[in-house]
Coordinates of C-alpha atoms in Angstrom, one line a residue:
X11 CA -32.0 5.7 -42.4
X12 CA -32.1 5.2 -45.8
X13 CA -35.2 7.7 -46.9
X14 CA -33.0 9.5 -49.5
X15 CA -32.1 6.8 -51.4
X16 CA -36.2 6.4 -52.0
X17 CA -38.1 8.0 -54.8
X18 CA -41.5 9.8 -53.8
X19 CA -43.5 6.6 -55.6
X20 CA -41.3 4.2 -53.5
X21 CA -41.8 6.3 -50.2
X22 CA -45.4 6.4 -50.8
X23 CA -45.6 2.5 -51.3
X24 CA -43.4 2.2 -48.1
X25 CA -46.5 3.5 -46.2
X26 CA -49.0 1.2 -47.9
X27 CA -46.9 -1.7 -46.8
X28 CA -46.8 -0.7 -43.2
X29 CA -50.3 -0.6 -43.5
X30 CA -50.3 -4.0 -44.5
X31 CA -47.8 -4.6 -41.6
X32 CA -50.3 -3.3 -39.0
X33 CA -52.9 -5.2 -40.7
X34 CA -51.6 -8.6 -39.8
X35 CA -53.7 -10.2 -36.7
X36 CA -51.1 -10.8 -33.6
X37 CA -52.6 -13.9 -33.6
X38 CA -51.4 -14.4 -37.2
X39 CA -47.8 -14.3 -36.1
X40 CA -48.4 -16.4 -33.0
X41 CA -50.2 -19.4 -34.7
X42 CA -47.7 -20.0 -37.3
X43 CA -44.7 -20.0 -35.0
X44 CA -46.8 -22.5 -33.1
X45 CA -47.8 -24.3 -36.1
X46 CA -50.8 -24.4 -36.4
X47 CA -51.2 -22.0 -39.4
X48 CA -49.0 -23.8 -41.9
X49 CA -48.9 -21.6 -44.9
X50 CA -49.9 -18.0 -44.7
X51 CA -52.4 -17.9 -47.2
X52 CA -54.5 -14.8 -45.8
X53 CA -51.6 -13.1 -45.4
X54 CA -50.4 -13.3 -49.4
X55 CA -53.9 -12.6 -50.1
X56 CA -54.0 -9.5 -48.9
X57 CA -50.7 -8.9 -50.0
X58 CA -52.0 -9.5 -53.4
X59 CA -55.0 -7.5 -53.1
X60 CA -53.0 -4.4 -52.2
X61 CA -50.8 -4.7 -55.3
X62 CA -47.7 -5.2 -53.3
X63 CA -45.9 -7.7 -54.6
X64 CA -43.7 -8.1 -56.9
X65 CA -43.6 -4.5 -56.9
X66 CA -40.4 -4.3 -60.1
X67 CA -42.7 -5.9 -62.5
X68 CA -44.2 -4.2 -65.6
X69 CA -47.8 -3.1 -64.5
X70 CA -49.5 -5.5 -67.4
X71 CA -48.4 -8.3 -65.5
X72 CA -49.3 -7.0 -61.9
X73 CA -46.4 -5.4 -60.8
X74 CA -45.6 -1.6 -60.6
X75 CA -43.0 -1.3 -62.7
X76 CA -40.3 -0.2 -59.8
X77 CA -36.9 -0.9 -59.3
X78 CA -34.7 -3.4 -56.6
X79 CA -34.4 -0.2 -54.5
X80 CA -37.8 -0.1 -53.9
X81 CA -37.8 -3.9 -54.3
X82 CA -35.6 -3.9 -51.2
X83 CA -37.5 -1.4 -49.1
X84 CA -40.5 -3.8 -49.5
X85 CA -39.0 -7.0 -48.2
X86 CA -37.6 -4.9 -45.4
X87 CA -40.9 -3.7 -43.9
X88 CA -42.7 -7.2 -44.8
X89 CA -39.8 -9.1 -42.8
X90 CA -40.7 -7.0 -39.6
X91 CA -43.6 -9.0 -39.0
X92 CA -40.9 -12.4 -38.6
X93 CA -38.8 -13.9 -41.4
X94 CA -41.1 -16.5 -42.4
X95 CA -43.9 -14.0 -44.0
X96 CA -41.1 -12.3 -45.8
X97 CA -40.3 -16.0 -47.1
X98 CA -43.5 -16.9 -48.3
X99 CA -44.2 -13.4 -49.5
X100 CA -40.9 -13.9 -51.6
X101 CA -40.7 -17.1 -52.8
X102 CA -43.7 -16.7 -54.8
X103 CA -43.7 -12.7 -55.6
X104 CA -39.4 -12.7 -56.1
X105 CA -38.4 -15.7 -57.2
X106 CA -40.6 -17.8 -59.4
X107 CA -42.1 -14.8 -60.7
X108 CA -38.9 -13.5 -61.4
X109 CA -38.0 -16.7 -63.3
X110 CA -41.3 -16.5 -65.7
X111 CA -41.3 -13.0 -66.2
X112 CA -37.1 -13.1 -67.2
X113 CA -37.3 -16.5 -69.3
X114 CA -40.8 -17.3 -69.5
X115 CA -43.7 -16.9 -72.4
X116 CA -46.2 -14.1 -72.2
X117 CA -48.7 -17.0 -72.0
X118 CA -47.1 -18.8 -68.5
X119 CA -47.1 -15.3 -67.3
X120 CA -51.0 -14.4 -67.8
X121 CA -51.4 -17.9 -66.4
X122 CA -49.4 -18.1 -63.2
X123 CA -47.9 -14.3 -62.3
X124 CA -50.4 -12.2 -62.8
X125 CA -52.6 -14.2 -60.4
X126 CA -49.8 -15.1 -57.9
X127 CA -49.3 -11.2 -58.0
X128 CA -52.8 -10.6 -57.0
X129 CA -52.6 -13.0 -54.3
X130 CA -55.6 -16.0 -55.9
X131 CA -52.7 -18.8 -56.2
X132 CA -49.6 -19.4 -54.4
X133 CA -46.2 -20.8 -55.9
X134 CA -43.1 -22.2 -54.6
X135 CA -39.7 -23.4 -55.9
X136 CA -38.3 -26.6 -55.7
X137 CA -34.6 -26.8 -56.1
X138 CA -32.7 -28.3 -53.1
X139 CA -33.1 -32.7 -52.8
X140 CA -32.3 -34.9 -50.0
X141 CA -28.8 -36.1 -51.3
X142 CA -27.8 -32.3 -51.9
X143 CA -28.2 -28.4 -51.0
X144 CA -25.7 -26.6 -53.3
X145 CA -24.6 -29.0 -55.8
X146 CA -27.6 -27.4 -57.9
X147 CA -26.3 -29.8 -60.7
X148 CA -26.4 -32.8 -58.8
X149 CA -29.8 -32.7 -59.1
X150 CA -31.5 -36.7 -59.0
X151 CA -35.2 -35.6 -60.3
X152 CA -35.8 -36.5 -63.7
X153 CA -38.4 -35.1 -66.3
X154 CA -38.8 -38.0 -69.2
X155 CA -39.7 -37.2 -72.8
X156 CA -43.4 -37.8 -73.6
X157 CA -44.0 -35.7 -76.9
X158 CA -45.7 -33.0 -75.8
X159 CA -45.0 -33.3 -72.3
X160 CA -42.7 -34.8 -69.9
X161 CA -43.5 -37.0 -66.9
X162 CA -41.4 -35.4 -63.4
X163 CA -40.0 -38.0 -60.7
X164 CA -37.6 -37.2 -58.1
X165 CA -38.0 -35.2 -54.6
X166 CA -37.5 -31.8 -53.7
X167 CA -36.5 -30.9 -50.1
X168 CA -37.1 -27.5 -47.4
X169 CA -39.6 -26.4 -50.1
X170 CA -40.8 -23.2 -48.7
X171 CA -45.0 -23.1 -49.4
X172 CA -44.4 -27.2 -50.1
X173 CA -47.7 -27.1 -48.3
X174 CA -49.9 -24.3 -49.7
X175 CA -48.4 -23.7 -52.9
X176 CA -50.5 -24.2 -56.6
X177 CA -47.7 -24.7 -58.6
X178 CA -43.5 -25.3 -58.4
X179 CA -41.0 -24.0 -60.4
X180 CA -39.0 -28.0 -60.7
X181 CA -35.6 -28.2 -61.8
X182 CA -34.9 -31.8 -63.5
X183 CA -32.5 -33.9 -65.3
X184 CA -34.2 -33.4 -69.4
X185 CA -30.4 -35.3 -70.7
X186 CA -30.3 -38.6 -69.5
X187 CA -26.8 -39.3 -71.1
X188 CA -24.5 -39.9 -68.7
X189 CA -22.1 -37.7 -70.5
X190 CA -24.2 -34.7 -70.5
X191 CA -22.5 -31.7 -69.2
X192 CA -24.2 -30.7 -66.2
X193 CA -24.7 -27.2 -67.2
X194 CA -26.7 -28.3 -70.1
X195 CA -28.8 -31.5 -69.0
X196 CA -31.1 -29.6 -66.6
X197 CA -34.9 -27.8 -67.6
X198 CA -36.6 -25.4 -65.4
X199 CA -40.7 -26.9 -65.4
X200 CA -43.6 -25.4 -63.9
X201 CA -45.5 -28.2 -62.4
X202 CA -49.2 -28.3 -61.1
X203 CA -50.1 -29.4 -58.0
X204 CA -52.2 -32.5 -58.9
X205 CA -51.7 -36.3 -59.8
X206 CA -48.2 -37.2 -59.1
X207 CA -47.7 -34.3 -56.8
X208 CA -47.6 -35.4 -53.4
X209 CA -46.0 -33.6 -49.8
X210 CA -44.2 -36.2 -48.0
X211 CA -43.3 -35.0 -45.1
X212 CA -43.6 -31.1 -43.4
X213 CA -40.4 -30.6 -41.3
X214 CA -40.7 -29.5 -37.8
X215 CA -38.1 -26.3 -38.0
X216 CA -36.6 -24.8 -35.1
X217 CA -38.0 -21.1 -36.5
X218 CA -39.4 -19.8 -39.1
X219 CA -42.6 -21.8 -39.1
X220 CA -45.6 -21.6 -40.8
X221 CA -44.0 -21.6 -44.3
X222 CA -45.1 -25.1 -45.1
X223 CA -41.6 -26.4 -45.5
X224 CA -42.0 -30.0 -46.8
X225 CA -40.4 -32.7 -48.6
X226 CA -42.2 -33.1 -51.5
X227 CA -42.4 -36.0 -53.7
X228 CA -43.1 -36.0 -57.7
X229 CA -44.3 -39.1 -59.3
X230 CA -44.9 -39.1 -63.0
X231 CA -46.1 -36.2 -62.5
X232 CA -47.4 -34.2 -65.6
X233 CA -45.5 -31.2 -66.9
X234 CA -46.8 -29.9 -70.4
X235 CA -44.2 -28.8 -73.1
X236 CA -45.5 -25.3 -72.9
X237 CA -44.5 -25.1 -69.5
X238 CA -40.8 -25.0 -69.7
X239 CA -39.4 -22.1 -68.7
X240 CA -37.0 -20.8 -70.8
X241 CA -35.0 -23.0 -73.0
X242 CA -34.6 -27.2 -72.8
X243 CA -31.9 -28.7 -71.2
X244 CA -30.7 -24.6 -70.0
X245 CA -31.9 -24.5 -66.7
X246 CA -28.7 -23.0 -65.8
X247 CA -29.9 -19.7 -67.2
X248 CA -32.8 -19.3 -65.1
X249 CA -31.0 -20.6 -61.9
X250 CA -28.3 -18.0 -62.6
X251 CA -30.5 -15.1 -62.9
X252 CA -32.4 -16.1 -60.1
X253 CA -29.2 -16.2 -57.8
X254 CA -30.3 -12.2 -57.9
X255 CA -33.3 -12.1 -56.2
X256 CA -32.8 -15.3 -54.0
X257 CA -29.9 -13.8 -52.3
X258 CA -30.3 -10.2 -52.5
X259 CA -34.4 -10.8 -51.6
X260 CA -32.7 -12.9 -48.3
X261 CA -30.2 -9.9 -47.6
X262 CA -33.4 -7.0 -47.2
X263 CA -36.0 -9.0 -45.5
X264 CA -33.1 -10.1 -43.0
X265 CA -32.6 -6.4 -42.4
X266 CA -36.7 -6.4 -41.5
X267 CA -36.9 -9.6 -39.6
X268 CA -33.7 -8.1 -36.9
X269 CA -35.3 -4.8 -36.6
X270 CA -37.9 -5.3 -34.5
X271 CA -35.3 -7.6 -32.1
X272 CA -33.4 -3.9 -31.6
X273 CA -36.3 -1.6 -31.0
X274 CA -37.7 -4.3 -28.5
X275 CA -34.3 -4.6 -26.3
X276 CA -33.8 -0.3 -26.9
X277 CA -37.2 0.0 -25.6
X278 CA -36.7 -2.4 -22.7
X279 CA -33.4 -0.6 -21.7
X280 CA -34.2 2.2 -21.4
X281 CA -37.3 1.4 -18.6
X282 CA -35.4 -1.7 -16.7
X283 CA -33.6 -0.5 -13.7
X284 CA -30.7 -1.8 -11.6
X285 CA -28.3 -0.5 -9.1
X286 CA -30.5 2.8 -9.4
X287 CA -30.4 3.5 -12.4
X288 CA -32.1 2.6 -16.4
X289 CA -29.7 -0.4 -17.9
X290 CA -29.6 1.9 -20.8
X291 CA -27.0 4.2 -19.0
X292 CA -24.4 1.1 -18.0
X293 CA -21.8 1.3 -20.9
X294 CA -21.9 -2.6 -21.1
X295 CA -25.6 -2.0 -22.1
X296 CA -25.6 0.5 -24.0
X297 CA -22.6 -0.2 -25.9
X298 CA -24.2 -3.5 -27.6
X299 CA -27.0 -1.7 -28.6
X300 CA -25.1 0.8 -30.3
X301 CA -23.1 -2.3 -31.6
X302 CA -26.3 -3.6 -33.5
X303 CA -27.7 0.1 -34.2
X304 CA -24.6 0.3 -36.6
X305 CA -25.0 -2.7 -38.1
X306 CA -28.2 -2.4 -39.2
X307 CA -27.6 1.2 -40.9
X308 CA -24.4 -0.9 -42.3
X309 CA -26.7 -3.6 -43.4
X310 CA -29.1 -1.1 -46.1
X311 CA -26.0 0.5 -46.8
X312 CA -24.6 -2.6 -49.1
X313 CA -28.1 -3.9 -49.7
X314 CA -29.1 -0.5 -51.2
X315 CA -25.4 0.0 -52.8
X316 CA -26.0 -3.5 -54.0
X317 CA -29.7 -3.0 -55.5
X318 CA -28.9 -0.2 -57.2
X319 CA -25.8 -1.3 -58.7
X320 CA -28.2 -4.0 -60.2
X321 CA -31.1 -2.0 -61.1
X322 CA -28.0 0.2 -63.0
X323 CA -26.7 -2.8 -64.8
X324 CA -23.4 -3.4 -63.5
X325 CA -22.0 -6.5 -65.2
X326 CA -23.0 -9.5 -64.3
X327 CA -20.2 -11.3 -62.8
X328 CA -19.7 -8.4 -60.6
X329 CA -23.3 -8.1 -59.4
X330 CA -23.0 -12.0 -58.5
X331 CA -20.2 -10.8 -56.3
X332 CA -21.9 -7.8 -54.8
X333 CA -25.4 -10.0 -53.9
X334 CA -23.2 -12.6 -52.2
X335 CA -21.4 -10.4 -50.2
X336 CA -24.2 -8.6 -49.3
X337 CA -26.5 -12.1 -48.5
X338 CA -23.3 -13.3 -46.2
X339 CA -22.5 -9.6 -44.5
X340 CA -26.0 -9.4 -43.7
X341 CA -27.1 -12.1 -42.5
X342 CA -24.3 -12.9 -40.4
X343 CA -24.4 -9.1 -38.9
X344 CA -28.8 -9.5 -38.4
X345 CA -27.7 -12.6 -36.2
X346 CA -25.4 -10.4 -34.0
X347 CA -28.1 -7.7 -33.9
X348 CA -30.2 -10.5 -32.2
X349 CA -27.7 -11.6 -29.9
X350 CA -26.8 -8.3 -28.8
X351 CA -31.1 -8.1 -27.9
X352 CA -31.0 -11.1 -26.2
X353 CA -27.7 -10.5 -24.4
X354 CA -28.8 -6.8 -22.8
X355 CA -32.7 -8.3 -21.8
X356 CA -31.1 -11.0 -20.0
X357 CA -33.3 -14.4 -18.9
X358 CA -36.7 -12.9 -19.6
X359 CA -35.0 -12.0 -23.5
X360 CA -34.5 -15.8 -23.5
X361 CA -38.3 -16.3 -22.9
X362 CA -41.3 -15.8 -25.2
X363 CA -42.7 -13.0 -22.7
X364 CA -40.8 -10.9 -25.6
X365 CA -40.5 -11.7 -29.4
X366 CA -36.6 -11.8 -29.3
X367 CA -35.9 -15.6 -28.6
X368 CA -38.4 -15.9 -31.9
X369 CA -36.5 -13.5 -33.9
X370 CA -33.6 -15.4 -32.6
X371 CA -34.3 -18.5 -33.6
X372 CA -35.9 -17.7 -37.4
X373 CA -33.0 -15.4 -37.8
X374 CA -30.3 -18.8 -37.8
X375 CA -32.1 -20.0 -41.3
X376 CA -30.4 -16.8 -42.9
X377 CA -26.8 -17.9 -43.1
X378 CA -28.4 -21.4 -44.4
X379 CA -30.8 -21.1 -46.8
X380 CA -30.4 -19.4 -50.8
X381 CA -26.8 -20.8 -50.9
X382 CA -24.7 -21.1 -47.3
X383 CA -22.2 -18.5 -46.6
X384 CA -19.7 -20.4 -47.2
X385 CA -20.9 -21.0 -50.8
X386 CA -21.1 -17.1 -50.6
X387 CA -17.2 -17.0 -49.2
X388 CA -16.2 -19.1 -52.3
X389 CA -18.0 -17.3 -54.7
X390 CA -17.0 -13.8 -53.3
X391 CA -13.0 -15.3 -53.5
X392 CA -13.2 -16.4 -57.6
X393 CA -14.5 -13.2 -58.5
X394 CA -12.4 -10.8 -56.3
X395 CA -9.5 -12.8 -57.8
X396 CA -10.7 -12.2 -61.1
X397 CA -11.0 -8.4 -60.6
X398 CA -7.8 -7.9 -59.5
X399 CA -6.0 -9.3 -61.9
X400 CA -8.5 -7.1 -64.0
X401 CA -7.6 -4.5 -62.5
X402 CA -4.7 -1.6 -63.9
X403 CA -4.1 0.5 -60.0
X404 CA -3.3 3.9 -60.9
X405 CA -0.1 3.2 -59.2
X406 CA 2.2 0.1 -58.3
X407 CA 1.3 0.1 -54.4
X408 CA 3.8 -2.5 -53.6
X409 CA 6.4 0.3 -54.4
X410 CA 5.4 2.0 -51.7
X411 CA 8.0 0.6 -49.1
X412 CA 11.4 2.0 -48.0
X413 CA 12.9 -1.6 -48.8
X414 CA 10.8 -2.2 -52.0
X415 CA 13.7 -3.2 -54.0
X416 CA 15.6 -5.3 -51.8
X417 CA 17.3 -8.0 -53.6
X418 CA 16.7 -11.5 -52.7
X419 CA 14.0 -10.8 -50.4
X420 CA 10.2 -11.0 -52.7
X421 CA 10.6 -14.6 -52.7
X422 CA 7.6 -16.6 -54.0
X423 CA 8.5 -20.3 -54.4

């Protein structure tokens, strides 16, 4: 449980999103995993109308001026109604919002995150491209020079809201020298949908559908000067920063989207019966639910300890550290919870007469998506290296063997 850790205002707007969690039609939830919803554009409506998104932003722009504790909380409870409304809810509320309100002008703001806030238009961001995932700075789109605005061509690939969104947050190549250091030939654009804006393709996903993941395609497509976020040719800034919110936004709504997986499988043990008895009393049952009872409380304990090391300003480097452990731990340990749901149902939890195999199969894009967690594992290495060599221990630890000092015996090379 993690009430303490909640101020009263946070608490309060906990309940108001469970009330927009009981709101959601059943049918909602069944229509999109079948497909036939393909972006959830009720659903961020009411979201918006509710004033709960982007819930850490100032009040003048929509927000409610909270913190990433609460931030957290919020992406939770959204994520129990499956991980794909917590994706679309935080693509647009999270992330691009995040970008415009960090690096953007008070005039993108009033124009696109005050009404995405309040659920009238819908945004998505468009980083990953068909010829890479993480190489962030091998980006192929380009945005050419035309005075007072530039013309976007490239593609963009597994764009959440691809199909749905208003607008897209485009990373492209503004330094066409083939010299250019990578770090400083890239601008962050807002782009219309409109002329030159096109969605190739909508991938069928194994979960998480509904989002309108496409592959979209820009073609000359028109990107006015005033709408570069940030600074020309620094993209890297705003991708940086947003590393924060993509990963540690991924690490709480995972938390949301296993929960319901757990109380389906503790419900259902404790009313099947076999050999004369509730399954919930056989060890090998009962055990695994324990298993994935821990891990969730385990889970909000570094997402929490995480989101309030950032909302606490913890340097930088370090918070980089502490989000991609916390995106990796969690997402790997959600995907156990649902395996250990699945495993003590049996055949009828690998049916869709329960929601598990669902949560199941939209819980696999966690590990995947906002960086891999093997990007994580790297990142989470280089930092942890640089700490310790940071680091002054109170005491040599090494020391602290009988043989410590024995000659000839500490060899390195």
């Amino acid at each position: 449980m993690y009430e303490h850790l909640l101020s009263k205002e946070a608490l309060k707007l906990r309940e108001e999103v469970r009330e927009l969690v009981a709101w959601v039609p059943r049918q909602t939830i069944l229509d999109m995993d079948a497909d036939k919803i393909q972006f959830p554009k009720e659903f961020l409506r009411e979201a918006g109308r509710r004033n709960l998104m982007g819930c850490r932003y100032p009040k003048q722009w929509g927000g409610r001026g909270l913190d990433w504790v609460s931030t957290c909380m919020t992406m939770e409870e959204v994520g129990t109604l499956g991980y794909i409304f917590a994706c679309t809810f935080g693509v647009g509320a999270e992330l691009v919002c995040d970008a415009i309100i960090q690096h953007g002008t008070d005039e993108q703001k009033a124009k696109y995150v005050r009404p995405l806030l309040a659920g009238e238009i819908f945004a998505a961001e468009c980083l990953t491209e068909p010829r890479g995932g993480s190489d962030f700075f091998g980006t192929s789109t380009v945005a050419v020079d035309q005075g007072d605005h530039y013309l976007v061509s490239g593609q963009k690939r597994f764009i959440v809201g691809g199909e749905g969104a208003d607008y897209f947050l485009v990373y492209a190549r503004t330094d066409h020298d083939p010299k250019a250091h990578p770090h400083k030939a890239l601008t962050c654009l807002i782009v219309d949908r409109g002329p030159g804006v096109k969605v190739e393709y909508l991938y069928g996903l194994m979960g998480c559908r509904g989002g309108g993941a496409a592959r979209l395609v820009f073609k000359d497509a028109v990107a006015p000067k005033s709408n570069v976020v940030g600074q020309i040719n620094n993209a890297y800034a705003v991708f940086n920063t947003m590393m924060v919110p993509e990963r540690l936004g991924t690490a709480a709504m995972t938390i949301g989207a296993a929960r319901p997986a757990l109380e389906v499988a503790t419900g259902y043990t404790t009313r099947r019966k076999a050999f004369g008895q509730v399954i919930a009393q056989f060890q090998g049952v009962s055990f695994q639910v324990a298993e994935a009872a821990m891990l969730l409380d385990a889970c909000r304990a570094i997402a929490y300890t995480t989101a309030s090391a950032v909302d606490k300003g913890v340097r930088p480097d370090v918070v980089r550290r502490l989000v991609s452990q916390t995106k990796k731990f969690i997402t790997e340990s959600c995907q156990k919870v649902a395996h250990n749901a699945m495993q003590v149902m049996g055949g009828i939890g690998y049916t869709n007469v329960f929601p598990v195999e669902r949560i199941f199969r939209d819980l696999r894009l966690a590990s995947i998506w906002t960086g891999s967690n093997e990007v994580m594992s790297m990142i989470i290495a280089h930092q942890w290296y640089k700490e310790y060599f940071e680091r002054k221990a109170a005491r040599d630890h090494e020391n602290d063997a009988a043989e410590a000092g024995a000659p000839d015996e500490k060899i390195y090379e």
